[in-house]
Amino acid sequence: MKWLTDWLDDRTGYRKIVREILVENIPGGARWRYSWGSALTFAIFIQFVTGIFLWAAYSPSAQTAWESVYFIEEEMTGGWLLRGIHHYTAQVMTVLLLLHLLQVIIDGAYKAPREVNFWFGVCLLLLSLGLSLTGYLLPWDQKGYWATKVATNLAALTPGIGEPLQRLIVGGADYGHHTLTRFFALHAGVLPALLIVLIVAHIYLFRRHGITPKKPLRGPDAKFWPDQVLRELVVCLAVLAAVLALVVWKGGAELFAPADPSEHFPARPDWYFMFLFQLLKYFEGDRVLWGAFHIPGMALLLLCLMPLFGRWKIGHRFNLVMLACMLGGVAYLTVVAFQKDTEDEEYQLALKNAHRDAARIKELAKATEGIPPQGAAVLLHSDPYTQGPKIFATKCAGCHSYEGQDGTGAPLEEPSSAPDLKGVGSRAWLAGFMDPDQIETGKYFARTRFVELDEDGEKSRMVEFVHGLRDLDAEGKSQLEKIVAAVSADAELRYQAEIDARDASLIKEGTDLFFNGISGVKKACADCHGFDGEESSSKNTPDLNGWASRDWLIRFTRNPEHRDFYGAGNDRMPVFEDEKTFTDEEIALVVDWLREDWPMPGAE
Amino acid sequence: MKRATCVCLGGAVTLAPFAAGVVVLCDPLRRKIGDAEFVLITTLDALPVDGVPRKFTVRADKEDAWNKFPDTAVGAIYLRRIADSKVHAFNVVCPHLGCAIEYRGEAKDYLCPCHNSTFDLETGTQSPDSPSARGLDSLETKIENGGEIWVRFQNFHTGISEKKPIV
């Protein structure tokens, strides 16, 4: 063994280098507080290693970035852990950067002759934040996409060179393939290379000037190896443990739904940029430059000037106060930003929906056993479960409600003027409709023309009929229930399939009663409505053949004024077939959603 | 003691991120492709009766990591009619090192242009001066519905004398 190391030393002189690295004098002995720099270096080491492994599985393009990250997360063994470590080490690194900066300033390690090294440190801080910012976009999920858009839009405001600068960063007029290739080149190439150069220079200068001992010294001098090294390794272990704990606790890094420029997302930067996000809120119009550039720029300038002030005792105190003010400001803005979000119901709802979309797209991707070449976003676009409520909110919720809200969970702007469509087609929905106490409520016909009095002082035939059911005896009630079951069975709802099959004979009875009428009630349903293969016998009366089935609802929505539906008796429901504001695909998505008929991965 | 602890700790924290990465990197080793299935290639009418081979693209659904590409080119084969309703199929992949072979009309054999392996037209056997360790890989065929040619398309490991499917 010895001859081999001798041979190697003879050729390389490595022993001298190792000795120089290890035999550093630590005045006053080893201390924990000197370990922050090493902890940071270790965090960067983790990022390099995990980053290169992630690189081997990542594909930067608008149709493959999200998809490859999804594959890492969900399909590759241990992928969630690897990505989780990379993600949370970035978070921990930000904390370590702050602690390192604090320690350097409080201990006065930035003073002459260490000014240049302090400036290197500030550059490293900015580089690290740049790495975080570029890395945030790479999964190409909603979160990264929208947050980074804000950042690049701010870049466009840079005085003088803004617009070309933005175009260069984004790689075109809008986000796309080249945004990802450029961000990836920055994130995995340019910035890490700069980081290495600066770290080497930073450590070189640190060694040149030696450690800044914390006074008073606690004991005799010690050597870097092994006294200080041991402490630093324990700190590194703690960093690793903290990262792993975070990954396991959070179940890995979250991956939101694929980036979609048509889909609203509550854009927020990562927590360490939240203070800047909050700061921007205070500057309106053209004054945005103050929030985006001037104030952060001045703070940075002050930070860089600290070593110059630090020459004087009073300067050092001034620096400490300034640092406290800056950190206080950042902390205050961060807390306010998070508080505002917690209180903001709209934001919370949007976030909830974003989490739902994130979970749903993973289900869809798994169910299809392979994402189509156009990318995963198309899976979500054709999914009734997630698209139904969104389309309902924009196209239907002007009049209709869904469980009293707009479909997405947000409250209605005005009270509904058309039926609530939650559970439409089901027995419960129809039974409520046939209930004299409910027919005129907001759940059904409130604020429709069907409850208005005509010149004879009567409401619509249907409403009058329902009121006529008020005093049904027990037998009448049971007959009504059977009719309801029969009509509802025509909807062929998936979630009702079991009870429909079970109640076949009851449904048969209900069908007969539809034509023969309920005992004690003058009119039968069939006196107006068509059912069981018979056409409607009265004009302007919905044909109940296949009522609330997929086809019926789609045809109804396309044209409620068709003679199979309300005809001339239609209230204010638009004829979407003519208006073209509601495409057939959208109608089908809403109908499938209302009927709760969507693929249920895992359920089958 | 202190030094030994340092070495152990240092080793542990250094190796940890590598360990997490190597597990993911080795993911392909744990993946298997499904059993080869019969793919419709063409009909008997498309094959000359004189036994001259024709090259056909094999189209099938392709799974590639996260993507599924429906009906896409996954390879190519040479088909040759050996009787009225009997065909024979070779994978175009040269069993030597994986280049694509070509049929030579004049010599009536197959040539791999990379390292000059030549193979017999009928049996696919490599000629004695060929570097290839085995002859061409024939594929299972069947005729259905009165003329549809179906081939069980699969690829094989190259460079070895054994015809071993890639699974």
Coordinates of N, CA and C in Angstrom, one line a residue, chain A residues 311-412:
Chain A
R311 N -15.1 49.0 8.9 CA -13.8 49.4 9.3 C -13.8 50.1 10.6
W312 N -15.0 50.8 10.9 CA -15.1 51.5 12.2 C -16.0 50.7 13.1
K313 N -15.8 50.9 14.4 CA -16.5 50.2 15.4 C -18.0 50.5 15.2
I314 N -18.2 51.9 15.0 CA -19.6 52.3 14.9 C -20.3 51.8 13.7
G315 N -19.4 51.6 12.6 CA -19.9 51.1 11.3 C -20.4 49.7 11.5
H316 N -19.7 48.9 12.3 CA -20.1 47.5 12.5 C -21.4 47.5 13.2
R317 N -21.6 48.4 14.2 CA -22.9 48.4 14.9 C -24.0 48.8 13.9
F318 N -23.6 49.8 13.1 CA -24.6 50.3 12.1 C -25.0 49.1 11.2
N319 N -24.0 48.3 10.8 CA -24.3 47.1 9.9 C -25.2 46.2 10.6
L320 N -25.0 45.9 11.9 CA -25.8 45.0 12.7 C -27.3 45.5 12.7
V321 N -27.4 46.8 12.9 CA -28.8 47.4 13.0 C -29.4 47.3 11.6
M322 N -28.6 47.6 10.6 CA -29.2 47.5 9.2 C -29.6 46.1 8.9
L323 N -28.7 45.1 9.2 CA -29.0 43.7 9.0 C -30.3 43.3 9.7
A324 N -30.4 43.8 10.9 CA -31.7 43.4 11.7 C -32.9 44.0 11.0
C325 N -32.7 45.3 10.5 CA -33.9 45.9 9.8 C -34.2 45.2 8.6
M326 N -33.2 44.8 7.8 CA -33.5 44.1 6.5 C -34.2 42.8 6.8
L327 N -33.6 42.0 7.7 CA -34.2 40.7 8.0 C -35.6 40.9 8.6
G328 N -35.7 41.9 9.5 CA -37.0 42.2 10.0 C -38.0 42.5 8.9
G329 N -37.6 43.3 8.0 CA -38.5 43.6 6.8 C -38.9 42.4 6.1
V330 N -37.9 41.6 5.8 CA -38.1 40.4 5.0 C -39.1 39.5 5.8
A331 N -38.8 39.3 7.0 CA -39.6 38.4 7.9 C -41.1 39.0 7.9
Y332 N -41.2 40.3 8.1 CA -42.5 40.9 8.2 C -43.3 40.7 6.9
L333 N -42.6 41.0 5.8 CA -43.3 40.8 4.5 C -43.7 39.3 4.2
T334 N -42.8 38.4 4.6 CA -43.1 37.0 4.4 C -44.3 36.6 5.3
V335 N -44.3 37.0 6.5 CA -45.5 36.7 7.4 C -46.7 37.3 6.8
V336 N -46.7 38.5 6.4 CA -47.9 39.2 5.9 C -48.4 38.4 4.6
A337 N -47.4 38.0 3.8 CA -47.8 37.3 2.5 C -48.5 36.0 2.8
F338 N -48.0 35.3 3.8 CA -48.6 34.0 4.1 C -49.9 34.2 4.8
Q339 N -50.0 35.2 5.7 CA -51.2 35.5 6.4 C -52.4 35.9 5.4
K340 N -52.0 36.7 4.5 CA -53.0 37.2 3.5 C -53.5 36.0 2.7
D341 N -52.6 35.1 2.3 CA -53.0 33.9 1.6 C -53.9 33.0 2.4
T342 N -53.6 32.8 3.7 CA -54.4 32.0 4.6 C -55.8 32.5 4.7
E343 N -55.9 33.9 4.7 CA -57.2 34.5 4.9 C -58.0 34.6 3.6
D344 N -57.3 34.5 2.5 CA -57.9 34.7 1.2 C -58.7 33.4 0.7
E345 N -60.0 33.5 0.8 CA -60.7 32.3 0.5 C -60.6 31.9 -0.9
E346 N -60.6 32.9 -1.8 CA -60.5 32.6 -3.2 C -59.2 31.8 -3.5
Y347 N -58.1 32.3 -2.9 CA -56.8 31.7 -3.1 C -56.8 30.2 -2.6
Q348 N -57.4 30.1 -1.4 CA -57.5 28.7 -0.8 C -58.3 27.8 -1.7
L349 N -59.4 28.3 -2.2 CA -60.2 27.5 -3.1 C -59.4 27.1 -4.4
A350 N -58.7 28.1 -4.9 CA -57.9 27.8 -6.1 C -56.8 26.8 -5.9
L351 N -56.2 26.9 -4.7 CA -55.2 26.0 -4.3 C -55.7 24.6 -4.1
K352 N -56.9 24.5 -3.5 CA -57.6 23.2 -3.4 C -57.8 22.6 -4.7
N353 N -58.4 23.4 -5.6 CA -58.6 22.9 -7.0 C -57.3 22.5 -7.7
A354 N -56.3 23.2 -7.4 CA -55.0 22.9 -8.1 C -54.5 21.6 -7.5
H355 N -54.6 21.3 -6.2 CA -54.2 20.1 -5.6 C -55.1 18.9 -6.2
R356 N -56.4 19.2 -6.4 CA -57.2 18.2 -7.0 C -56.8 17.8 -8.4
D357 N -56.5 18.9 -9.2 CA -56.0 18.6 -10.6 C -54.7 17.8 -10.6
A358 N -53.8 18.2 -9.6 CA -52.5 17.5 -9.5 C -52.7 16.0 -9.3
A359 N -53.7 15.7 -8.3 CA -53.9 14.3 -8.0 C -54.6 13.6 -9.2
R360 N -55.5 14.3 -9.8 CA -56.3 13.7 -10.9 C -55.4 13.4 -12.1
I361 N -54.5 14.3 -12.5 CA -53.7 14.1 -13.7 C -52.8 12.8 -13.5
K362 N -52.4 12.6 -12.3 CA -51.6 11.4 -12.0 C -52.5 10.1 -12.2
E363 N -53.7 10.2 -11.7 CA -54.6 9.1 -11.9 C -54.8 8.8 -13.4
L364 N -55.0 9.9 -14.1 CA -55.3 9.7 -15.5 C -54.1 9.2 -16.3
A365 N -53.0 9.7 -15.9 CA -51.7 9.2 -16.6 C -51.5 7.7 -16.3
K366 N -51.8 7.3 -15.1 CA -51.6 5.9 -14.7 C -52.7 5.1 -15.5
A367 N -53.9 5.6 -15.5 CA -55.0 4.8 -16.1 C -54.8 4.6 -17.6
T368 N -54.2 5.6 -18.3 CA -54.0 5.4 -19.8 C -52.8 4.5 -20.1
E369 N -52.0 4.2 -19.1 CA -50.8 3.4 -19.4 C -50.0 4.0 -20.5
G370 N -49.6 5.2 -20.3 CA -48.8 5.9 -21.3 C -49.5 7.2 -21.7
I371 N -48.7 8.2 -21.6 CA -49.2 9.6 -21.9 C -49.1 9.8 -23.4
P372 N -50.2 10.4 -24.0 CA -50.1 10.6 -25.5 C -49.0 11.5 -25.9
P373 N -48.5 11.4 -27.1 CA -47.3 12.2 -27.5 C -47.6 13.8 -27.3
Q374 N -48.8 14.2 -27.4 CA -49.1 15.6 -27.3 C -48.8 16.1 -25.9
G375 N -48.6 15.2 -24.9 CA -48.4 15.7 -23.6 C -49.5 15.4 -22.7
A376 N -49.3 15.5 -21.4 CA -50.3 15.1 -20.4 C -51.4 16.1 -20.3
A377 N -51.2 17.3 -20.7 CA -52.2 18.4 -20.6 C -53.5 17.9 -21.3
V378 N -53.4 17.2 -22.4 CA -54.6 16.8 -23.2 C -55.4 15.9 -22.4
L379 N -54.8 15.1 -21.5 CA -55.6 14.1 -20.7 C -56.5 14.9 -19.8
L380 N -56.0 16.0 -19.2 CA -56.8 16.8 -18.3 C -57.9 17.6 -19.1
H381 N -57.5 18.0 -20.3 CA -58.5 18.8 -21.1 C -59.7 18.0 -21.4
S382 N -59.6 16.6 -21.5 CA -60.7 15.8 -21.9 C -61.3 15.1 -20.7
D383 N -61.0 15.6 -19.5 CA -61.5 14.9 -18.3 C -62.7 15.6 -17.7
P384 N -63.9 15.0 -17.7 CA -65.1 15.6 -17.1 C -64.9 16.0 -15.6
Y385 N -64.2 15.1 -14.9 CA -64.1 15.3 -13.5 C -63.5 16.7 -13.1
T386 N -62.4 17.1 -13.8 CA -61.8 18.3 -13.5 C -62.3 19.5 -14.4
Q387 N -62.6 19.2 -15.7 CA -63.1 20.3 -16.6 C -64.5 20.6 -16.4
G388 N -65.4 19.6 -16.0 CA -66.8 19.9 -15.8 C -67.1 21.1 -14.9
P389 N -66.5 21.1 -13.7 CA -66.8 22.2 -12.8 C -66.4 23.5 -13.3
K390 N -65.2 23.5 -14.0 CA -64.7 24.8 -14.5 C -65.5 25.4 -15.6
I391 N -66.0 24.5 -16.5 CA -66.8 24.9 -17.6 C -68.2 25.4 -17.1
F392 N -68.7 24.6 -16.1 CA -70.0 24.9 -15.5 C -69.9 26.3 -14.9
A393 N -68.8 26.6 -14.2 CA -68.7 27.9 -13.5 C -68.7 29.0 -14.5
T394 N -68.1 28.8 -15.7 CA -68.1 29.9 -16.7 C -69.4 30.0 -17.6
K395 N -69.9 28.8 -17.9 CA -70.9 28.8 -18.9 C -72.3 28.6 -18.3
C396 N -72.4 28.0 -17.2 CA -73.8 27.6 -16.7 C -74.1 28.4 -15.4
A397 N -73.1 28.7 -14.6 CA -73.4 29.2 -13.2 C -74.0 30.6 -13.2
G398 N -74.1 31.3 -14.4 CA -74.8 32.5 -14.5 C -76.3 32.4 -14.0
C399 N -76.8 31.2 -14.3 CA -78.2 30.9 -13.9 C -78.3 29.7 -13.0
H400 N -77.6 28.6 -13.3 CA -77.7 27.4 -12.5 C -76.7 27.4 -11.4
S401 N -77.0 26.6 -10.4 CA -76.1 26.4 -9.3 C -75.7 24.9 -9.2
Y402 N -74.7 24.6 -8.5 CA -74.4 23.2 -8.2 C -74.1 23.1 -6.7
E403 N -75.0 22.4 -6.0 CA -74.9 22.4 -4.6 C -74.8 23.8 -4.0
G404 N -75.5 24.7 -4.6 CA -75.6 26.1 -4.1 C -74.4 26.9 -4.4
Q405 N -73.4 26.3 -5.1 CA -72.2 27.1 -5.6 C -72.0 27.0 -7.1
D406 N -70.9 27.5 -7.5 CA -70.7 27.6 -9.0 C -70.1 26.4 -9.7
G407 N -70.0 25.3 -8.9 CA -69.4 24.1 -9.5 C -68.0 23.9 -9.0
T408 N -67.2 25.0 -8.9 CA -65.8 24.9 -8.5 C -65.7 25.1 -6.9
G409 N -66.8 25.4 -6.3 CA -66.8 25.6 -4.9 C -66.9 27.0 -4.5
A410 N -66.9 27.9 -5.5 CA -67.0 29.4 -5.2 C -68.5 29.8 -5.1
P411 N -68.8 30.8 -4.3 CA -70.2 31.2 -4.1 C -70.7 31.8 -5.4
L412 N -72.0 31.8 -5.6 CA -72.6 32.4 -6.8 C -72.6 33.9 -6.7

